[in-house]
Amino acid sequence: MTTQPSSNRKYISILPIALGCVLLLGTARLVFDNLKNSKETSIFQWQFWLQGSGIDKYFINVFDNNNNNNNNNNNNIYEDIEDCNVFEGKWVWDNLTRPFYTEQSCPYLVKQVTCQKNGRPDDFYQFWRWQPNDCNLPRFSAVKLLHILRNKRLMFVGDSIQRGQFDSMVCLLQSVIPEGKKSLHKVPSKKIFHAQEYNATIEFYWAPFIVESNSDHSTNHTVLKRLVKLDRISNHTQNWEGVDYLVFESYVWWMYKPIINATYGNPNDIKEYNVTTAYKMALETWANWLDSNINPQTQKVYFISLSPTHLWSSEWNPGSDGNCFNEKEPIHGPYWGIGTSLDIMKIVQETLQNLKTEVTFLNITQLSDFRKDAHTTIYTERKGKLLTKEQKADPKNYADCIHWCLPGVPDTWNEILYAHMLQDFYN
């Protein structure tokens, strides 16, 4: 009988602890259930890594209730891509998800790139999708990219090729922005698109050589008598300071002749330089500015590799004597055209490797080299005017095999840029 009171006291002393544990577990269950059932409509979360230009693996886990402007409204998307080089692949026909927009749906396109409006009879060039060998590119979402660009600036720096990529990006984004909430205006050497609700700007800055030159006026510039100031860049950089995302490109303007007039040091001492030597010196000037001015905590820098040309059809069709005019599908199989300079590619690679600042290299050259079908050819303008009937009848001399129709190849460049921006933002 002496053990009964002791046993009762033991149970009584344990009871408050047990009740407390039950209460704690119950509270925790309620909290976790609430967390599980709640879902932010404007926030999406994922983590990923890409291979190609220093990217290793790629995982996407998206939770986003916002509608996608590209007919992909799945709220839960998961992609698992490992050891994938997004720059190696092929072009596949896709008339279901391409194009992302049309000439009619994007009011910001300029005459230079609106090939359909300018009379091109076929639209096949709009329906090819770049397919990496071992993975899929993430589906472009204007809403997601605008979330990343909220209160930020994305600037494309370069020549008219880079301006085409800017135009493409504006068209990709503008469709999800209501009328009255978006605008495009021009200031000297700049085009600026503003998304009001996001306080985001997408900009283009004209700098065909990256460094200063006598061609730095965006419309009144010389083509035949080019003069580059290899050690001067400050007139440009004052426009780049503080920009959150900088995307650089420079190639075509260097390639007019094997030599180029340039100065280094004394601005009055003009000398002839081999183009590759001058290009390397100019990139070193640019690299020095990056290392001294870019804040890696707040700014990201990208460099787009050279955009290829298709000036001689004998490269892909031996025995022919034309150019890219009237081409209607990509080159299938291994190809490297003489319009893509390996020397320039090597200079870019070496410059980026020697930088202290991290620059993401987007190697769009090979995939673009396949697209002999996607240039503006005779369906464009020259010196601000559409080609005349007489000029259109002479495609051998007047076809533009440098610039690209839109929608078209630059949209793919922006798909790849988008994937990297997602990584940079969420890593």
Coordinates of C-alpha atoms in Angstrom, one line a residue:
M1 CA 0.0 0.0 0.0
T2 CA 2.9 2.3 0.4
T3 CA 3.7 2.2 -3.3
Q4 CA 0.3 3.5 -4.5
P5 CA 0.7 7.2 -3.5
S6 CA 4.2 7.2 -4.9
S7 CA 3.0 5.9 -8.3
N8 CA 0.1 8.4 -8.4
R9 CA 2.4 11.3 -7.7
K10 CA 4.7 10.1 -10.6
Y11 CA 1.9 10.1 -13.1
I12 CA 0.6 13.4 -11.8
S13 CA 4.1 14.9 -12.3
I14 CA 4.4 13.6 -15.8
L15 CA 0.9 14.7 -16.9
P16 CA 1.7 18.4 -17.4
I17 CA 4.8 17.6 -19.5
A18 CA 2.8 15.2 -21.7
L19 CA 0.0 17.8 -22.1
G20 CA 2.6 20.4 -23.0
C21 CA 4.2 18.2 -25.6
V22 CA 0.8 17.5 -27.2
L23 CA 0.0 21.2 -27.2
L24 CA 3.4 22.0 -28.8
L25 CA 3.0 19.3 -31.5
G26 CA -0.5 20.5 -32.3
T27 CA 0.6 24.1 -32.6
A28 CA 3.5 23.1 -34.9
R29 CA 1.2 21.0 -37.0
L30 CA -1.1 24.0 -37.5
V31 CA 1.8 26.2 -38.5
F32 CA 3.2 23.8 -41.0
D33 CA -0.2 23.1 -42.5
N34 CA -0.7 26.8 -42.9
L35 CA 2.7 27.1 -44.6
K36 CA 2.0 24.2 -46.8
N37 CA -1.4 25.6 -48.0
S38 CA -0.2 29.2 -48.5
K39 CA 1.2 30.2 -51.9
E40 CA 2.6 33.5 -52.9
T41 CA 1.1 34.6 -56.3
S42 CA 3.9 36.9 -57.2
I43 CA 6.9 35.0 -56.0
F44 CA 8.5 32.0 -57.7
Q45 CA 11.3 29.9 -56.2
W46 CA 13.8 27.7 -57.8
Q47 CA 17.5 26.9 -57.9
F48 CA 19.5 25.9 -60.8
W49 CA 22.9 25.5 -62.3
L50 CA 23.8 25.4 -66.1
Q51 CA 26.7 24.0 -67.9
G52 CA 28.3 26.0 -70.7
S53 CA 30.5 29.0 -70.0
G54 CA 31.1 28.0 -66.4
I55 CA 27.7 26.6 -65.6
D56 CA 27.5 23.1 -64.2
K57 CA 24.0 21.9 -63.4
Y58 CA 20.5 23.1 -63.9
F59 CA 17.5 22.4 -61.7
I60 CA 14.2 24.4 -61.9
N61 CA 11.4 24.2 -59.4
V62 CA 8.9 26.9 -60.2
F63 CA 5.9 28.0 -58.2
D64 CA 4.2 30.9 -59.9
N65 CA 0.5 31.7 -60.3
N66 CA 1.1 34.5 -62.8
N67 CA 0.1 33.7 -66.3
N68 CA 2.9 33.3 -68.8
N69 CA 2.7 35.3 -72.0
N70 CA 3.9 32.3 -73.9
N71 CA 0.9 30.0 -73.4
N72 CA 2.5 28.1 -70.5
N73 CA 0.3 28.5 -67.5
N74 CA 1.5 25.5 -65.5
N75 CA 1.8 26.6 -61.9
N76 CA 4.4 23.9 -61.0
I77 CA 7.2 23.3 -63.5
Y78 CA 10.2 21.1 -62.7
E79 CA 13.1 20.5 -64.9
D80 CA 16.2 18.6 -64.1
I81 CA 19.2 19.2 -66.4
E82 CA 22.6 18.1 -65.5
D83 CA 25.9 18.5 -67.3
C84 CA 24.3 20.4 -70.2
N85 CA 25.9 22.8 -72.6
V86 CA 23.1 24.9 -73.9
F87 CA 25.2 26.2 -76.8
E88 CA 25.5 22.7 -78.4
G89 CA 22.4 21.4 -80.2
K90 CA 20.3 21.8 -83.3
W91 CA 17.5 23.9 -84.7
V92 CA 14.1 22.0 -84.8
W93 CA 10.9 23.0 -86.5
D94 CA 8.3 24.3 -84.0
N95 CA 5.2 26.0 -85.3
L96 CA 3.4 25.5 -82.0
T97 CA 5.5 27.6 -79.6
R98 CA 7.2 29.9 -82.1
P99 CA 7.2 32.7 -82.7
F100 CA 6.9 34.3 -79.3
Y101 CA 5.4 37.5 -80.8
T102 CA 4.6 38.8 -84.3
E103 CA 5.4 42.0 -86.1
Q104 CA 1.8 43.1 -85.6
S105 CA 1.8 42.4 -81.9
C106 CA 5.0 44.4 -81.1
P107 CA 4.6 48.1 -82.0
Y108 CA 8.2 48.9 -81.1
L109 CA 9.9 47.1 -84.0
V110 CA 11.8 49.2 -86.5
K111 CA 11.6 48.9 -90.3
Q112 CA 15.1 47.4 -90.5
V113 CA 13.9 44.1 -89.0
T114 CA 10.2 43.8 -90.1
C115 CA 10.9 41.4 -93.0
Q116 CA 7.3 40.4 -93.5
K117 CA 6.0 44.0 -93.6
N118 CA 8.9 44.7 -96.0
G119 CA 7.7 42.1 -98.5
R120 CA 9.4 38.8 -97.5
P121 CA 7.1 36.1 -99.0
D122 CA 7.9 33.3 -96.5
D123 CA 7.9 33.3 -92.7
F124 CA 9.6 29.9 -92.2
Y125 CA 12.5 31.6 -90.4
Q126 CA 10.2 32.4 -87.4
F127 CA 9.4 28.7 -86.6
W128 CA 12.7 27.3 -85.7
R129 CA 13.6 26.5 -82.0
W130 CA 17.0 26.0 -80.6
Q131 CA 17.2 22.6 -79.0
P132 CA 20.3 21.8 -76.9
N133 CA 21.6 18.2 -77.2
D134 CA 21.1 17.2 -73.6
C135 CA 18.5 19.5 -72.0
N136 CA 15.8 22.0 -72.7
L137 CA 16.1 25.7 -72.3
P138 CA 13.7 27.1 -69.7
R139 CA 10.5 28.5 -71.2
F140 CA 10.8 32.2 -71.5
S141 CA 8.4 34.0 -69.1
A142 CA 8.1 37.8 -69.4
V143 CA 6.4 38.0 -66.0
K144 CA 9.3 36.2 -64.3
L145 CA 11.9 38.4 -66.0
L146 CA 10.0 41.5 -65.0
H147 CA 10.0 40.4 -61.4
I148 CA 13.8 40.1 -61.6
L149 CA 14.1 43.5 -63.2
R150 CA 11.9 45.3 -60.7
N151 CA 13.5 48.6 -59.8
K152 CA 16.5 47.6 -62.0
R153 CA 18.1 48.4 -65.4
L154 CA 19.1 46.0 -68.1
M155 CA 21.3 47.6 -70.8
F156 CA 22.5 46.3 -74.1
V157 CA 25.7 47.9 -75.3
G158 CA 27.0 47.6 -78.8
D159 CA 26.1 48.1 -82.5
S160 CA 23.0 47.5 -84.6
I161 CA 23.3 43.7 -84.0
Q162 CA 22.9 44.4 -80.3
R163 CA 20.1 46.9 -81.0
G164 CA 18.3 44.0 -82.6
Q165 CA 18.7 42.0 -79.4
F166 CA 17.3 44.9 -77.5
D167 CA 14.3 45.2 -79.9
S168 CA 13.7 41.4 -79.4
M169 CA 13.8 41.8 -75.6
V170 CA 11.3 44.7 -75.7
C171 CA 8.9 42.6 -77.8
L172 CA 9.3 39.6 -75.5
L173 CA 8.4 41.7 -72.5
Q174 CA 5.9 44.3 -73.6
S175 CA 2.9 42.0 -74.3
V176 CA 2.3 41.4 -70.6
I177 CA 2.4 45.1 -69.7
P178 CA -0.9 47.0 -69.9
E179 CA -1.3 49.9 -72.3
G180 CA -0.4 53.2 -70.6
K181 CA 2.1 51.4 -68.3
K182 CA 4.9 51.1 -70.9
S183 CA 6.9 53.5 -73.0
L184 CA 9.8 53.8 -75.4
H185 CA 11.8 56.9 -75.9
K186 CA 15.1 57.9 -77.4
V187 CA 17.9 60.2 -76.1
P188 CA 21.3 60.7 -77.8
S189 CA 22.9 57.2 -78.3
K190 CA 20.1 55.5 -76.3
K191 CA 16.8 53.8 -76.6
I192 CA 15.0 53.3 -73.3
F193 CA 11.9 51.1 -72.7
H194 CA 10.2 51.6 -69.3
A195 CA 7.8 49.2 -67.6
Q196 CA 6.0 51.5 -65.2
E197 CA 4.5 49.0 -62.8
Y198 CA 7.9 47.3 -62.2
N199 CA 9.9 50.5 -62.4
A200 CA 12.2 48.5 -64.8
T201 CA 14.0 49.7 -67.8
I202 CA 15.5 47.9 -70.8
E203 CA 18.0 50.1 -72.6
F204 CA 20.2 50.1 -75.7
Y205 CA 23.4 52.1 -75.8
W206 CA 25.2 52.7 -79.1
A207 CA 28.9 51.9 -78.8
P208 CA 29.9 49.9 -81.9
F209 CA 33.6 49.5 -80.8
I210 CA 32.9 49.5 -77.0
V211 CA 35.7 52.1 -76.7
E212 CA 35.3 55.6 -78.2
S213 CA 35.4 56.3 -81.9
N214 CA 34.3 58.7 -84.6
S215 CA 31.3 56.5 -85.1
D216 CA 29.7 57.1 -81.7
H217 CA 26.7 59.1 -82.9
S218 CA 23.9 56.6 -83.1
T219 CA 22.6 57.9 -86.5
N220 CA 25.3 60.3 -87.9
H221 CA 28.3 58.0 -88.0
T222 CA 30.9 57.2 -90.6
V223 CA 31.3 53.7 -92.1
L224 CA 34.2 54.1 -94.5
K225 CA 36.6 56.2 -92.5
R226 CA 36.5 54.6 -89.1
L227 CA 38.8 55.9 -86.3
V228 CA 38.9 54.1 -83.0
K229 CA 40.4 55.6 -79.8
L230 CA 41.8 52.4 -78.2
D231 CA 42.5 53.8 -74.8
R232 CA 39.5 56.1 -74.4
I233 CA 36.2 54.9 -72.9
S234 CA 35.0 57.4 -70.3
N235 CA 32.4 59.1 -72.6
H236 CA 30.7 55.7 -72.7
T237 CA 31.2 54.5 -69.2
Q238 CA 29.4 57.4 -67.6
N239 CA 26.3 55.9 -69.1
W240 CA 27.0 52.4 -67.8
E241 CA 27.7 53.3 -64.2
G242 CA 25.3 51.7 -61.7
V243 CA 23.5 49.7 -64.4
D244 CA 22.3 46.4 -62.8
Y245 CA 22.7 44.1 -65.9
L246 CA 25.1 45.0 -68.6
V247 CA 25.2 43.0 -71.9
F248 CA 28.1 43.8 -74.2
E249 CA 28.7 43.0 -77.9
S250 CA 31.2 44.2 -80.5
Y251 CA 32.3 42.6 -83.7
V252 CA 30.9 43.7 -87.1
W253 CA 32.2 47.2 -87.1
W254 CA 35.7 45.9 -86.6
M255 CA 35.6 43.7 -89.7
Y256 CA 35.3 46.2 -92.5
K257 CA 39.0 45.8 -93.5
P258 CA 42.0 43.9 -92.1
I259 CA 43.4 47.2 -90.8
I260 CA 41.8 50.0 -89.0
N261 CA 42.8 53.6 -88.1
A262 CA 43.2 54.1 -84.4
T263 CA 44.9 56.2 -81.7
Y264 CA 46.5 55.1 -78.4
G265 CA 47.8 57.7 -76.0
N266 CA 48.2 60.9 -78.2
P267 CA 44.8 61.5 -79.7
N268 CA 46.4 63.2 -82.7
D269 CA 48.7 60.3 -83.5
I270 CA 46.7 58.2 -85.9
K271 CA 48.2 54.9 -87.0
E272 CA 47.0 51.8 -88.9
Y273 CA 46.6 48.8 -86.7
N274 CA 45.8 45.2 -87.6
V275 CA 42.2 44.7 -86.6
T276 CA 42.9 41.8 -84.2
T277 CA 45.6 43.8 -82.5
A278 CA 43.3 46.9 -82.2
Y279 CA 40.4 44.7 -80.9
K280 CA 42.6 43.2 -78.2
M281 CA 43.8 46.7 -77.1
A282 CA 40.2 48.0 -77.0
L283 CA 39.0 45.0 -74.9
E284 CA 41.8 45.6 -72.5
T285 CA 40.7 49.1 -72.0
W286 CA 37.2 47.9 -71.4
A287 CA 38.4 45.2 -69.0
N288 CA 40.4 47.7 -66.9
W289 CA 37.2 49.7 -66.5
L290 CA 35.2 46.7 -65.4
D291 CA 37.8 45.7 -62.8
S292 CA 37.9 49.2 -61.4
N293 CA 34.2 50.0 -61.4
I294 CA 31.9 47.0 -61.4
N295 CA 30.4 46.1 -58.0
P296 CA 29.9 42.3 -58.1
Q297 CA 27.4 42.4 -55.3
T298 CA 24.9 44.6 -57.3
Q299 CA 25.9 44.3 -61.0
K300 CA 26.1 41.5 -63.5
V301 CA 28.0 41.6 -66.7
Y302 CA 27.5 39.5 -69.9
F303 CA 29.4 39.4 -73.1
I304 CA 27.6 38.1 -76.3
S305 CA 30.0 36.4 -78.7
L306 CA 30.2 37.5 -82.4
S307 CA 27.1 37.4 -84.6
P308 CA 28.0 35.5 -87.8
T309 CA 27.5 36.7 -91.4
H310 CA 26.4 34.6 -94.4
L311 CA 27.8 36.6 -97.3
W312 CA 28.9 33.7 -99.6
S313 CA 26.5 30.8 -100.4
S314 CA 29.5 28.8 -101.7
E315 CA 30.3 28.0 -98.1
W316 CA 27.3 25.9 -97.5
N317 CA 26.4 25.2 -101.2
P318 CA 29.6 24.6 -103.1
G319 CA 29.6 25.9 -106.6
S320 CA 26.9 28.5 -106.0
D321 CA 27.6 32.3 -106.4
G322 CA 25.1 34.0 -104.1
N323 CA 24.6 34.9 -100.5
C324 CA 21.9 34.4 -97.9
F325 CA 19.1 35.7 -100.1
N326 CA 16.2 33.2 -100.7
E327 CA 17.5 30.7 -98.1
K328 CA 14.6 29.1 -96.3
E329 CA 16.0 26.7 -93.7
P330 CA 19.0 26.4 -91.4
I331 CA 22.2 24.5 -92.1
H332 CA 21.9 21.0 -90.7
G333 CA 25.1 19.4 -89.5
P334 CA 28.6 20.7 -88.6
Y335 CA 29.4 24.1 -90.0
W336 CA 31.7 27.1 -89.3
G337 CA 31.5 30.0 -91.8
I338 CA 34.3 32.3 -92.7
G339 CA 32.2 35.2 -91.5
T340 CA 33.0 34.1 -87.9
S341 CA 36.6 35.0 -86.8
L342 CA 38.3 32.5 -84.6
D343 CA 41.0 35.1 -83.8
I344 CA 38.4 37.5 -82.4
M345 CA 36.8 34.6 -80.4
K346 CA 40.1 33.8 -78.9
I347 CA 40.8 37.4 -77.9
V348 CA 37.5 37.6 -76.2
Q349 CA 38.1 34.3 -74.3
E350 CA 41.6 35.4 -73.2
T351 CA 40.3 38.8 -72.1
L352 CA 37.5 37.4 -70.0
Q353 CA 39.8 34.8 -68.4
N354 CA 42.2 37.5 -67.2
L355 CA 39.5 39.6 -65.7
K356 CA 39.0 39.9 -61.9
T357 CA 35.4 40.8 -62.5
E358 CA 33.1 37.9 -63.3
V359 CA 31.7 38.2 -66.9
T360 CA 29.3 35.5 -68.2
F361 CA 30.2 34.6 -71.8
L362 CA 27.2 33.8 -74.0
N363 CA 28.5 31.9 -77.0
I364 CA 25.8 32.3 -79.5
T365 CA 28.1 32.2 -82.5
Q366 CA 27.9 28.5 -83.5
L367 CA 24.1 28.2 -83.1
S368 CA 23.6 31.4 -85.1
D369 CA 26.0 30.3 -87.8
F370 CA 23.5 27.6 -88.8
R371 CA 20.9 30.3 -89.5
K372 CA 21.6 31.4 -93.1
D373 CA 17.9 31.6 -93.6
A374 CA 17.1 34.3 -91.0
H375 CA 18.8 37.5 -92.3
T376 CA 16.9 40.5 -93.5
T377 CA 18.4 40.2 -97.0
I378 CA 16.5 42.6 -99.4
Y379 CA 13.5 43.0 -97.0
T380 CA 15.1 45.8 -95.0
E381 CA 16.2 49.4 -95.2
R382 CA 19.5 51.0 -95.9
K383 CA 20.4 54.5 -94.6
G384 CA 16.9 54.9 -93.2
K385 CA 15.1 54.0 -96.4
L386 CA 13.6 50.7 -97.7
L387 CA 15.3 49.2 -100.6
T388 CA 14.1 50.3 -104.0
K389 CA 12.7 47.9 -106.6
E390 CA 16.0 48.1 -108.5
Q391 CA 18.0 47.3 -105.4
K392 CA 15.7 44.4 -104.5
A393 CA 16.2 43.0 -108.0
D394 CA 20.0 42.8 -107.3
P395 CA 20.3 40.7 -104.1
K396 CA 23.9 39.8 -104.9
N397 CA 24.9 43.4 -104.1
Y398 CA 22.1 44.6 -101.8
A399 CA 21.0 41.6 -99.7
D400 CA 21.8 42.3 -96.0
C401 CA 23.3 39.0 -94.7
I402 CA 24.5 40.6 -91.4
H403 CA 21.3 41.7 -89.6
W404 CA 18.4 39.4 -88.5
C405 CA 14.7 39.5 -89.1
L406 CA 12.4 39.7 -86.0
P407 CA 10.9 37.6 -84.7
G408 CA 13.9 35.4 -85.2
V409 CA 17.4 34.4 -84.1
P410 CA 17.9 37.2 -81.5
D411 CA 14.9 35.8 -79.6
T412 CA 16.9 32.7 -78.9
W413 CA 19.9 34.8 -77.7
N414 CA 17.5 36.4 -75.2
E415 CA 16.2 32.9 -74.2
I416 CA 19.7 32.0 -73.2
L417 CA 20.4 35.4 -71.5
Y418 CA 17.1 34.9 -69.6
A419 CA 18.3 31.5 -68.3
H420 CA 21.5 33.0 -67.0
M421 CA 19.8 35.9 -65.4
L422 CA 17.5 33.5 -63.5
Q423 CA 20.6 31.7 -62.3
D424 CA 22.4 34.9 -61.3
F425 CA 19.4 36.2 -59.4
Y426 CA 18.4 33.1 -57.5
N427 CA 21.8 31.4 -57.0

